[in-house]
Amino acid sequence: MKEISVISGKGGTGKTSLVASFAAFAENKVLADCDVDAADLYLVVQPETIYQESFSGGGKAEIQEDQCTDCGLCLQQCRFDAISYPPSQNGEPAQIPWVNPIFCEGCRLCARICPVEAIAFEPAESGLCYISKTPYGPMVHARLGIAQGNSGKLVSLVREKAKAIAEKESRDYIIVDGPPGVGCPVIASITGSDLVLIVSEPTLSGRHDMLRAAELTAHFQIPTLLCINKWDIHPETADRIEREARQLGILPAGRIGYDPSVTKAQIHKTSVASYPDSPAKKEMHQVWENVIKTLNKSETG
Amino acid sequence: MKKRFNIAIASGKGGTGKTTVAVNLAVVLADLGKCVQYLDCDVEEPNGHIFLKPDITSRSAVTVSIPEVNEEKCNGCGVCASICEYKAIAVIKDKVLIFPELCHSCGACSLLCPEDALVEVDNEVGELETGESQGIRFAQGRLNIGQIAAPAVIKAVKEAAQDCDIVILDCPPGTSCNVIEAVKDADLVILVTEPTPFGLNDLYLAVEMTKALAKPFGVIINRYDIGDDEVINYCNRENIDIFMKIPDDRRIAEAYARGDLVIKSNEWLNELFASLWDRIRIYLEKVSADHNGDFEKRKTEAGT
């Protein structure tokens, strides 16, 4: 079983559209949407949820008003500015401090130091993790709760579940739709992957962000391929990005031209793979073939 | 120091045009004679510098506190490991092991160590750069590769804001901790989206986040003619103000690809962005009519 993570650095380069096409091209796979705070893959693969569980990224503190003596120690010690006196309904500041759950990072320090034990600390639900049936095979996805943190931990849960399914059902591939950026959820999406595919675009921003994503995969020593989407918007920059990637040991897996049927497919809640005459379909198929070839090579080599 | 008016440009979905809106709005406002501070809070992938081409005049390391063991004082009791909610400390055979990449710098371990054997030391997680670009004050953060403490770098960028009328915060995509850190001090949030199912889905999430933070906000629809009407229908249904609609135009895409400011290469776009500021002012008047005097005062100070 091989795991392929699709990332981009810059957002909006076409990761999810590409993964949705891979879903149609690849045989015997599990899909995993690891962009948990803006998950979109479910919109184009017609999932039917068969299992869901709640996810807790940690606990949250809550001050028990009837026990609090307003000594102020928690306010002083909280590093996350999560404790304050909220304005009450008559406009006057409240007499008792309050923990804003959006800013509380669940360190529990306040609950541990409160001299009168007036602060409760309970695990808080911060998202949901789903397993769904799709026409393309099983998919694991998630939804991070509104204004919740700890997306990295939820990403790890999605990948664990995808892996368990792949092992149980002897699936050949796990295809991970990753988040943008190079931070915590991206690291959680790629560590231990067999291959990363970076989807870039021929703009200076796309180039800048591809280089940082490449630095990240080098840092974790993960074999990496590059794909440039909408390369014909600016061919010179596409050439430059591929050249610079090669210098970093990253080979191109293919280019995809600008094709309005990619957006059309999304609006019809499907992937471009269901448009037989679309040029992007053929190009995406070639990218997938090259991904497989590289995976097989790394196995024999 | 007078209160700055903070405008956060966020999106939910990546690649919808946050940076395009942020840098062009900053330049339009500077051209109108405002004192503008641009802050690139997308510290994982900062791109504003590509368009503003600032002269960087100062660089400094961004650090977070992590614990360090004083071996002479430590008796291996294990309290630190048992209280760390992030599993960033382990005690094996009386020896304390610290995993900086898991540490949230909450300070609990050093405060609660019975032997006073943990001291906090600085750990570098990123870089802060400040400078100037055509009269616009510029600051950006850059998270070091392999680090996860993006919120700490965003905080450092916000603290670098200088005295001025208007602060533009160019936010990261998504709706989780990074975005909340970038948006939490905003006086107004502008959500940039595109008229596609992905754009709508992520706009909905961004709207919910913005409402949870109780911020006034409006929407910009980029490439408004490439998709369907669902984003507009959603905004109408929810009574959300649409501040601007940007057409899908190859000249915009090319200027963006080259790293040019679209308002400088196209006069009609300059007018479009100037009218964005008019729309924002109308919206702020509407909001301040329903809000308390504090907001009114800050709005006046922003020179609107």
Coordinates of C-alpha atoms in Angstrom, one line a residue:
Chain A
M1 CA 0.0 0.0 0.0
K2 CA 1.3 3.4 -1.0
E3 CA 0.3 6.8 0.3
I4 CA 0.4 9.9 -2.0
S5 CA -0.1 13.4 -0.5
V6 CA -1.1 16.3 -2.8
I7 CA 0.0 19.7 -1.4
S8 CA 0.7 23.0 -3.0
G9 CA 2.1 25.7 -0.7
K10 CA -0.1 28.3 -2.3
G11 CA -3.8 27.8 -2.0
G12 CA -6.2 27.5 -4.9
T13 CA -3.8 25.9 -7.4
G14 CA -6.1 23.0 -8.1
K15 CA -5.2 20.3 -5.5
T16 CA -8.8 19.1 -4.9
S17 CA -9.7 19.2 -8.6
L18 CA -6.7 17.0 -9.4
V19 CA -7.4 14.6 -6.5
A20 CA -11.0 14.3 -7.6
S21 CA -9.7 13.2 -11.1
F22 CA -7.2 10.8 -9.5
A23 CA -10.1 9.3 -7.7
A24 CA -11.5 8.3 -11.0
F25 CA -8.2 7.2 -12.6
A26 CA -6.7 5.2 -9.7
E27 CA -7.9 1.7 -8.9
N28 CA -8.4 0.2 -5.5
K29 CA -7.7 3.2 -3.3
V30 CA -8.9 5.1 -0.3
L31 CA -9.4 8.9 -0.4
A32 CA -8.4 11.1 2.5
D33 CA -9.3 14.8 2.6
C34 CA -6.8 16.3 5.0
D35 CA -7.7 20.0 4.4
V36 CA -9.9 19.8 7.5
D37 CA -10.6 23.5 8.0
A38 CA -11.8 24.0 4.4
A39 CA -12.7 20.5 3.2
D40 CA -14.0 20.5 -0.4
L41 CA -13.4 17.1 -1.8
Y42 CA -16.7 15.8 -0.5
L43 CA -18.5 18.3 -2.9
V44 CA -17.4 16.4 -6.0
V45 CA -17.3 12.7 -5.1
Q46 CA -20.9 12.1 -4.0
P47 CA -20.1 10.7 -0.6
E48 CA -22.6 8.7 1.5
T49 CA -21.5 8.9 5.1
I50 CA -21.5 5.5 6.8
Y51 CA -19.7 6.3 10.0
Q52 CA -18.9 9.4 12.0
E53 CA -17.2 10.1 15.3
S54 CA -16.5 13.3 17.2
F55 CA -13.0 14.6 17.6
S56 CA -11.5 16.4 20.6
G57 CA -8.4 18.4 20.1
G58 CA -8.0 18.8 23.8
G59 CA -9.8 20.3 26.8
K60 CA -11.2 23.8 27.5
A61 CA -11.2 25.6 30.8
E62 CA -14.4 27.0 32.2
I63 CA -14.7 29.2 35.3
Q64 CA -17.5 28.2 37.8
E65 CA -19.0 31.6 38.6
D66 CA -20.4 30.5 42.0
Q67 CA -16.9 29.4 43.2
C68 CA -14.7 32.1 41.7
T69 CA -13.4 34.6 44.2
D70 CA -12.0 36.9 41.5
C71 CA -8.5 36.7 42.8
G72 CA -7.1 37.4 39.3
L73 CA -4.4 34.7 39.3
C74 CA -5.7 33.0 36.1
L75 CA -5.9 36.2 34.2
Q76 CA -2.3 37.0 35.2
Q77 CA -0.9 33.6 34.1
C78 CA -2.9 32.8 30.9
R79 CA -0.5 33.1 28.0
F80 CA -3.2 33.1 25.4
D81 CA -5.2 36.2 26.6
A82 CA -8.2 33.8 26.8
I83 CA -9.4 35.1 30.2
S84 CA -11.1 38.5 30.5
Y85 CA -14.1 40.3 32.0
P86 CA -16.8 40.4 29.3
P87 CA -19.2 43.3 29.2
S88 CA -22.5 42.1 30.8
Q89 CA -25.9 42.9 29.4
N90 CA -26.1 46.3 31.2
G91 CA -22.8 47.3 29.7
E92 CA -20.8 47.1 33.0
P93 CA -17.9 44.7 33.0
A94 CA -18.7 41.4 34.6
Q95 CA -17.6 40.8 38.2
I96 CA -16.3 37.3 37.4
P97 CA -13.7 36.6 34.7
W98 CA -14.7 34.4 31.7
V99 CA -12.6 32.0 29.5
N100 CA -13.2 32.7 25.8
P101 CA -13.3 29.1 24.4
I102 CA -12.1 30.4 21.0
F103 CA -8.8 31.6 22.5
C104 CA -8.3 28.9 25.1
E105 CA -5.6 26.5 24.0
G106 CA -6.4 23.9 26.6
C107 CA -3.1 24.0 28.6
R108 CA -5.0 23.6 31.8
L109 CA -2.7 25.9 33.7
C110 CA -5.5 28.1 35.1
A111 CA -7.4 25.1 36.4
R112 CA -4.3 23.8 38.1
I113 CA -3.3 27.0 39.8
C114 CA -6.8 28.3 40.9
P115 CA -6.5 28.5 44.7
V116 CA -10.2 27.6 45.2
E117 CA -10.5 25.1 42.3
A118 CA -13.1 27.1 40.6
I119 CA -12.0 26.2 37.1
A120 CA -13.4 23.1 35.4
F121 CA -11.4 21.5 32.5
E122 CA -13.3 19.1 30.2
P123 CA -12.5 17.6 26.8
A124 CA -14.3 19.7 24.2
E125 CA -15.6 18.4 20.9
S126 CA -13.7 20.3 18.2
G127 CA -14.7 18.5 15.0
L128 CA -16.1 15.5 13.3
C129 CA -14.4 12.7 11.4
Y130 CA -16.4 10.8 8.7
I131 CA -16.0 7.6 6.7
S132 CA -18.0 7.7 3.5
K133 CA -18.8 5.5 0.6
T134 CA -18.2 7.1 -2.8
P135 CA -18.5 5.7 -6.3
Y136 CA -14.7 5.9 -6.3
G137 CA -14.2 3.9 -3.1
P138 CA -14.0 4.7 0.5
M139 CA -13.2 8.3 1.7
V140 CA -12.2 9.6 5.1
H141 CA -12.9 13.2 5.7
A142 CA -13.5 15.6 8.5
R143 CA -14.9 18.9 9.6
L144 CA -13.1 21.1 12.1
G145 CA -15.5 22.9 14.3
I146 CA -15.9 26.7 13.7
A147 CA -13.1 28.6 15.3
Q148 CA -11.4 25.5 16.6
G149 CA -7.7 24.8 16.7
N150 CA -5.6 21.7 16.6
S151 CA -6.2 20.9 12.9
G152 CA -2.9 18.9 12.8
K153 CA -4.3 16.3 15.3
L154 CA -7.5 15.9 13.2
V155 CA -5.4 15.5 10.1
S156 CA -3.5 12.7 11.8
L157 CA -6.8 11.0 12.8
V158 CA -8.1 11.2 9.1
R159 CA -4.9 9.6 7.9
E160 CA -4.9 6.9 10.6
K161 CA -8.5 5.9 9.7
A162 CA -7.6 5.9 5.9
K163 CA -4.7 3.6 6.6
A164 CA -6.8 1.2 8.7
I165 CA -9.3 0.9 5.9
A166 CA -6.5 0.5 3.3
E167 CA -5.0 -2.3 5.3
K168 CA -8.2 -4.1 6.1
E169 CA -9.5 -4.0 2.5
S170 CA -6.0 -4.5 0.9
R171 CA -6.2 -1.2 -1.0
D172 CA -3.2 -0.2 -3.1
Y173 CA -3.3 3.5 -2.6
I174 CA -4.2 6.2 -0.2
I175 CA -4.6 9.6 -1.9
V176 CA -4.4 12.5 0.5
D177 CA -5.8 15.9 -0.5
G178 CA -3.7 18.2 1.6
P179 CA -4.1 21.7 3.0
P180 CA -2.3 24.8 1.7
G181 CA 0.7 26.3 3.5
V182 CA 3.7 24.6 5.1
G183 CA 2.7 24.6 8.7
C184 CA 1.2 22.2 11.2
P185 CA -1.7 20.6 9.2
V186 CA 0.6 20.2 6.1
I187 CA 3.3 18.6 8.2
A188 CA 0.6 16.2 9.6
S189 CA -0.5 15.5 6.1
I190 CA 2.9 14.5 4.6
T191 CA 5.0 12.9 7.4
G192 CA 5.5 9.2 6.6
S193 CA 4.0 9.5 3.1
D194 CA 5.5 7.6 0.2
L195 CA 5.3 10.4 -2.2
V196 CA 4.3 14.1 -2.2
L197 CA 2.9 15.8 -5.3
I198 CA 3.2 19.6 -5.3
V199 CA 0.6 21.3 -7.5
S200 CA 1.9 24.8 -8.5
E201 CA 0.8 27.5 -10.8
P202 CA 2.9 29.7 -13.2
T203 CA 2.9 32.9 -11.1
L204 CA 5.6 34.4 -8.9
S205 CA 3.5 33.6 -5.9
G206 CA 3.1 30.0 -7.1
R207 CA 6.8 29.8 -7.6
H208 CA 7.6 31.3 -4.1
D209 CA 5.2 28.9 -2.4
M210 CA 6.4 25.9 -4.3
L211 CA 9.9 26.5 -3.2
R212 CA 8.9 26.6 0.4
A213 CA 6.8 23.4 0.0
A214 CA 9.8 21.8 -1.6
E215 CA 12.0 22.8 1.3
L216 CA 9.5 21.2 3.6
T217 CA 9.4 17.8 1.8
A218 CA 13.3 17.9 1.7
H219 CA 13.3 18.6 5.4
F220 CA 11.2 15.4 6.0
Q221 CA 13.1 13.6 3.2
I222 CA 9.9 12.6 1.2
P223 CA 10.3 11.9 -2.5
T224 CA 8.5 14.7 -4.3
L225 CA 7.0 15.4 -7.8
L226 CA 5.8 18.6 -9.3
C227 CA 2.8 19.4 -11.4
I228 CA 2.1 22.8 -12.9
N229 CA -1.6 23.7 -13.3
K230 CA -2.8 26.3 -15.9
W231 CA 0.8 26.3 -17.2
D232 CA -0.2 28.3 -20.3
I233 CA -1.2 31.4 -18.3
H234 CA 2.5 32.2 -18.1
P235 CA 4.7 29.6 -19.9
E236 CA 8.1 31.3 -19.0
T237 CA 7.3 31.1 -15.3
A238 CA 6.2 27.5 -15.7
D239 CA 9.6 26.7 -17.3
R240 CA 11.4 28.5 -14.5
I241 CA 9.5 26.7 -11.8
E242 CA 10.2 23.3 -13.3
R243 CA 13.9 24.2 -13.8
E244 CA 14.2 25.3 -10.2
A245 CA 12.4 22.2 -8.9
R246 CA 14.8 20.0 -10.9
Q247 CA 17.7 21.7 -9.1
L248 CA 16.1 20.6 -5.9
G249 CA 15.8 17.0 -7.1
I250 CA 12.1 17.3 -7.9
L251 CA 11.0 16.0 -11.3
P252 CA 7.9 17.2 -13.2
A253 CA 5.0 14.8 -13.3
G254 CA 3.3 16.8 -16.0
R255 CA 1.6 20.0 -16.9
I256 CA -2.1 20.8 -17.1
G257 CA -3.3 23.6 -19.4
Y258 CA -6.0 26.1 -18.5
D259 CA -9.3 24.4 -19.2
P260 CA -12.7 25.9 -18.4
S261 CA -14.2 22.4 -18.0
V262 CA -12.4 22.0 -14.7
T263 CA -14.7 24.7 -13.2
K264 CA -17.6 23.4 -15.1
A265 CA -17.1 19.9 -13.6
Q266 CA -16.9 21.4 -10.1
I267 CA -20.2 23.2 -10.6
H268 CA -21.8 19.9 -11.8
K269 CA -20.4 18.3 -8.6
T270 CA -18.1 15.9 -10.4
S271 CA -14.5 15.8 -11.6
V272 CA -13.1 16.7 -15.0
A273 CA -12.4 12.9 -15.4
S274 CA -16.1 12.6 -16.5
Y275 CA -15.5 14.9 -19.4
P276 CA -14.1 12.6 -22.1
D277 CA -13.0 15.4 -24.5
S278 CA -11.5 17.7 -21.9
P279 CA -7.7 18.3 -22.5
A280 CA -7.3 18.7 -18.7
K281 CA -8.6 15.2 -18.3
K282 CA -5.9 13.7 -20.5
E283 CA -3.2 15.8 -18.9
M284 CA -4.3 14.9 -15.3
H285 CA -4.4 11.2 -16.4
Q286 CA -0.8 11.5 -17.5
V287 CA 0.2 13.1 -14.2
W288 CA -1.4 10.1 -12.4
E289 CA 0.5 7.6 -14.6
N290 CA 3.8 9.4 -13.8
V291 CA 3.0 9.3 -10.1
I292 CA 2.4 5.5 -10.3
K293 CA 5.6 5.1 -12.3
T294 CA 7.6 6.9 -9.7
L295 CA 6.1 4.9 -6.9
N296 CA 6.9 1.6 -8.7
K297 CA 10.4 2.8 -9.4
S298 CA 11.1 3.7 -5.8
E299 CA 9.9 0.2 -4.9
T300 CA 12.2 -1.7 -7.2
G301 CA 15.1 0.8 -6.8
Chain B
M1 CA -1.0 56.7 19.9
K2 CA -4.3 56.9 18.1
K3 CA -6.3 53.8 17.4
R4 CA -5.6 52.2 14.0
F5 CA -8.4 50.9 11.9
N6 CA -7.7 47.2 11.2
I7 CA -9.0 45.6 8.1
A8 CA -8.4 41.8 7.8
I9 CA -8.5 40.2 4.3
A10 CA -9.4 36.5 4.7
S11 CA -11.0 33.8 2.7
G12 CA -11.5 30.3 3.8
K13 CA -10.5 28.9 0.4
G14 CA -7.0 29.5 -0.7
G15 CA -6.1 31.2 -4.0
T16 CA -9.2 33.3 -4.2
G17 CA -7.4 36.6 -4.4
K18 CA -6.7 37.8 -0.8
T19 CA -3.3 39.1 -1.5
T20 CA -4.5 40.8 -4.7
V21 CA -7.2 42.6 -2.8
A22 CA -4.9 43.4 0.2
V23 CA -1.9 44.9 -1.7
N24 CA -4.1 46.8 -4.2
L25 CA -6.3 48.2 -1.5
A26 CA -3.2 49.3 0.5
V27 CA -1.9 51.2 -2.5
V28 CA -5.2 52.8 -3.4
L29 CA -5.6 54.0 0.2
A30 CA -2.0 55.4 0.2
D31 CA -2.8 57.2 -3.0
L32 CA -5.8 58.8 -1.3
G33 CA -3.3 60.2 1.3
K34 CA -3.9 57.7 4.1
C35 CA -1.1 56.4 6.2
V36 CA -1.3 52.7 5.6
Q37 CA 0.4 49.7 7.3
Y38 CA 0.4 46.4 5.3
L39 CA 0.9 43.3 7.4
D40 CA 1.5 39.9 5.7
C41 CA 0.0 37.5 8.2
D42 CA 0.1 34.5 5.9
V43 CA 3.4 33.5 7.5
E44 CA 3.5 30.0 6.0
E45 CA 3.4 31.5 2.4
P46 CA 3.8 35.3 2.5
N47 CA 3.4 36.7 -1.0
G48 CA 2.6 40.4 -0.5
H49 CA 6.3 41.3 -0.9
I50 CA 6.2 40.1 -4.5
F51 CA 3.8 42.9 -5.4
L52 CA 4.8 45.7 -3.0
K53 CA 8.5 45.1 -3.5
P54 CA 9.4 46.7 -0.2
D55 CA 12.8 47.9 1.0
I56 CA 13.4 45.8 4.0
T57 CA 15.1 47.8 6.7
S58 CA 15.0 45.5 9.6
R59 CA 15.0 41.7 10.2
S60 CA 14.6 39.9 13.5
A61 CA 14.1 36.4 14.8
V62 CA 10.7 35.5 16.1
T63 CA 11.0 33.2 19.2
V64 CA 8.7 31.3 21.5
S65 CA 9.5 30.2 25.0
I66 CA 10.3 26.5 25.6
P67 CA 11.4 24.9 28.8
E68 CA 15.0 23.8 29.5
V69 CA 16.0 21.5 32.3
N70 CA 18.4 22.6 35.0
E71 CA 20.0 19.2 35.6
E72 CA 21.3 20.2 39.0
K73 CA 17.9 21.0 40.4
C74 CA 15.9 18.3 38.6
N75 CA 15.1 15.2 40.6
G76 CA 13.1 13.4 37.9
C77 CA 9.8 13.6 39.8
G78 CA 7.8 13.7 36.5
V79 CA 5.4 16.4 37.4
C80 CA 6.2 18.4 34.3
A81 CA 5.4 15.4 32.0
S82 CA 2.2 14.6 33.8
I83 CA 0.8 18.2 33.5
C84 CA 1.8 18.9 29.9
E85 CA -1.4 18.7 27.9
Y86 CA 0.5 18.6 24.7
K87 CA 2.8 15.7 25.5
A88 CA 5.8 17.9 24.8
I89 CA 7.7 16.5 27.9
A90 CA 8.5 12.9 28.7
V91 CA 10.4 11.7 31.7
I92 CA 12.3 8.4 31.1
K93 CA 14.5 7.0 33.9
D94 CA 14.5 10.2 35.8
K95 CA 15.6 12.1 32.7
V96 CA 13.4 14.9 31.3
L97 CA 13.1 14.9 27.5
I98 CA 11.6 18.0 25.8
F99 CA 10.0 18.0 22.4
P100 CA 10.0 21.7 21.3
E101 CA 7.9 21.0 18.2
L102 CA 4.9 20.0 20.4
C103 CA 5.3 22.8 23.0
H104 CA 2.6 25.5 23.1
S105 CA 4.7 27.8 25.4
C106 CA 1.9 27.8 28.0
G107 CA 4.5 28.1 30.8
A108 CA 2.7 25.5 33.0
C109 CA 5.7 23.2 33.4
S110 CA 8.2 25.9 34.6
L111 CA 5.6 27.4 36.9
L112 CA 4.5 24.2 38.5
C113 CA 7.9 22.3 38.7
P114 CA 8.2 21.6 42.5
E115 CA 12.0 21.9 42.3
D116 CA 12.0 25.1 40.2
A117 CA 14.2 23.1 37.7
L118 CA 12.7 24.3 34.5
V119 CA 13.6 27.6 33.0
E120 CA 12.1 29.1 29.8
V121 CA 14.5 29.8 26.9
D122 CA 13.9 31.3 23.5
N123 CA 13.4 29.0 20.5
E124 CA 13.5 30.5 17.1
V125 CA 10.4 29.7 15.0
G126 CA 10.4 32.4 12.3
E127 CA 11.5 35.7 11.0
L128 CA 10.0 39.2 11.1
E129 CA 10.8 41.7 8.3
T130 CA 9.8 45.3 8.3
G131 CA 10.3 48.1 5.7
E132 CA 8.6 50.4 3.4
S133 CA 7.1 50.4 -0.1
Q134 CA 6.1 53.6 -1.8
G135 CA 5.0 55.2 1.4
I136 CA 3.3 52.1 2.7
R137 CA 4.6 50.6 5.9
F138 CA 5.4 47.0 5.4
A139 CA 5.8 44.0 7.7
Q140 CA 5.8 40.3 7.0
G141 CA 6.5 37.1 9.0
R142 CA 8.0 33.9 7.7
L143 CA 7.6 30.7 9.6
N144 CA 10.7 28.6 9.5
I145 CA 10.4 25.4 7.5
G146 CA 9.4 22.5 9.7
Q147 CA 8.1 24.7 12.5
I148 CA 4.4 24.8 13.5
A149 CA 4.2 27.9 15.7
A150 CA 2.6 30.1 13.0
P151 CA 0.3 32.0 15.4
A152 CA 3.4 33.2 17.3
V153 CA 4.9 34.6 14.1
I154 CA 1.5 36.2 13.2
K155 CA 1.4 37.8 16.6
A156 CA 4.9 39.3 16.1
V157 CA 3.8 40.7 12.7
K158 CA 0.8 42.4 14.3
E159 CA 3.0 43.8 17.0
A160 CA 5.2 45.3 14.4
A161 CA 2.4 47.6 13.2
Q162 CA 3.4 51.3 13.4
D163 CA 1.3 54.3 14.1
C164 CA -0.9 54.9 11.1
D165 CA -4.5 55.3 9.9
I166 CA -5.3 52.0 8.5
V167 CA -3.8 48.5 8.9
I168 CA -4.3 45.9 6.2
L169 CA -3.9 42.4 7.5
D170 CA -3.4 39.9 4.7
C171 CA -4.5 36.6 6.3
P172 CA -3.7 33.0 5.7
P173 CA -6.4 30.7 4.1
G174 CA -8.6 28.4 6.1
T175 CA -10.6 29.0 9.3
S176 CA -8.4 27.5 12.1
C177 CA -5.9 28.9 14.7
N178 CA -3.7 30.9 12.2
V179 CA -6.7 32.7 10.8
I180 CA -8.2 33.4 14.2
E181 CA -4.9 34.9 15.4
A182 CA -4.7 37.2 12.3
V183 CA -8.4 38.2 12.4
K184 CA -9.0 38.6 16.2
D185 CA -8.0 42.3 16.4
A186 CA -9.7 43.3 13.2
D187 CA -12.3 46.1 13.1
L188 CA -13.6 44.9 9.7
V189 CA -13.1 41.6 7.9
I190 CA -13.3 41.3 4.1
L191 CA -13.8 37.7 2.9
V192 CA -12.6 37.1 -0.7
T193 CA -14.3 34.2 -2.5
E194 CA -15.1 32.9 -6.0
P195 CA -18.4 31.8 -7.4
T196 CA -17.8 28.0 -7.3
P197 CA -19.0 25.2 -5.0
F198 CA -15.6 25.2 -3.3
G199 CA -15.7 28.9 -3.0
L200 CA -19.2 28.9 -1.5
N201 CA -18.4 26.0 0.9
D202 CA -15.3 27.7 2.3
L203 CA -17.0 31.2 2.3
Y204 CA -19.7 29.7 4.5
L205 CA -17.1 28.4 7.0
A206 CA -15.3 31.7 7.0
V207 CA -18.5 33.6 7.6
E208 CA -19.3 31.3 10.6
M209 CA -15.8 31.9 12.0
T210 CA -16.2 35.7 11.5
K211 CA -19.5 35.6 13.2
A212 CA -18.1 33.6 16.1
L213 CA -15.5 36.4 16.6
A214 CA -18.3 39.0 16.4
K215 CA -16.6 41.0 13.6
P216 CA -18.4 43.2 11.0
F217 CA -17.6 41.8 7.6
G218 CA -18.4 41.8 3.9
V219 CA -17.6 39.8 0.8
I220 CA -15.6 40.3 -2.4
I221 CA -16.4 37.9 -5.3
N222 CA -13.3 37.4 -7.5
R223 CA -13.7 36.1 -11.1
Y224 CA -17.4 36.6 -10.5
D225 CA -18.3 35.5 -14.0
I226 CA -16.6 32.0 -14.0
G227 CA -19.1 30.1 -12.0
D228 CA -22.7 30.1 -10.9
D229 CA -25.0 32.4 -8.9
E230 CA -24.9 30.4 -5.6
V231 CA -22.5 32.7 -3.8
I232 CA -24.6 35.8 -4.7
N233 CA -27.8 33.9 -3.6
Y234 CA -26.2 32.9 -0.3
C235 CA -25.1 36.5 0.4
N236 CA -28.5 37.9 -0.5
R237 CA -30.2 35.3 1.7
E238 CA -27.9 36.0 4.6
N239 CA -28.0 39.7 4.2
I240 CA -24.2 39.9 3.6
D241 CA -22.8 43.0 1.9
I242 CA -20.9 42.4 -1.3
F243 CA -18.2 45.0 -1.4
M244 CA -16.9 44.3 -4.8
K245 CA -17.1 42.0 -7.8
I246 CA -13.9 41.5 -9.8
P247 CA -14.3 40.1 -13.3
D248 CA -12.3 37.2 -14.8
D249 CA -9.9 39.0 -17.0
R250 CA -6.7 37.7 -18.5
R251 CA -5.0 41.0 -17.9
I252 CA -5.5 40.6 -14.2
A253 CA -4.2 37.0 -14.3
E254 CA -1.1 38.1 -16.2
A255 CA -0.4 41.1 -14.0
Y256 CA -0.7 38.8 -11.0
A257 CA 1.6 36.2 -12.6
R258 CA 4.3 38.8 -13.2
G259 CA 4.0 40.2 -9.7
D260 CA 2.5 43.5 -10.8
L261 CA -0.1 45.6 -9.0
V262 CA -3.3 45.3 -11.2
I263 CA -4.4 48.8 -10.4
K264 CA -1.2 50.2 -11.9
S265 CA -1.6 48.4 -15.2
N266 CA -5.3 48.9 -15.6
E267 CA -7.0 52.3 -15.0
W268 CA -10.5 50.7 -14.7
L269 CA -9.2 48.5 -11.9
N270 CA -7.8 51.5 -10.1
E271 CA -11.3 52.9 -10.2
L272 CA -12.8 49.6 -9.1
F273 CA -10.5 49.5 -6.0
A274 CA -11.2 53.2 -5.2
S275 CA -14.9 52.4 -5.3
L276 CA -14.2 49.5 -3.0
W277 CA -13.1 52.0 -0.4
D278 CA -16.4 53.9 -0.9
R279 CA -18.4 50.8 -0.4
I280 CA -16.5 50.0 2.8
R281 CA -17.2 53.5 4.1
I282 CA -20.9 53.1 3.4
Y283 CA -20.9 49.8 5.1
L284 CA -19.1 51.2 8.1
E285 CA -21.6 54.0 8.4
K286 CA -24.4 51.4 8.4
V287 CA -22.7 49.3 11.0
S288 CA -21.8 52.1 13.3
A289 CA -25.4 53.2 13.3
D290 CA -26.2 49.9 15.0
H291 CA -23.1 49.9 17.2
N292 CA -21.7 51.8 20.2
G293 CA -19.8 55.0 20.1
D294 CA -16.4 53.3 20.4
F295 CA -16.7 51.9 16.9
E296 CA -17.9 55.3 15.7
K297 CA -14.9 57.0 17.2
R298 CA -12.4 54.6 15.7
K299 CA -14.0 54.9 12.3
T300 CA -13.7 58.7 12.5
E301 CA -10.0 58.4 13.5
A302 CA -9.5 56.2 10.4
G303 CA -10.5 59.2 8.4
T304 CA -13.5 57.7 6.8

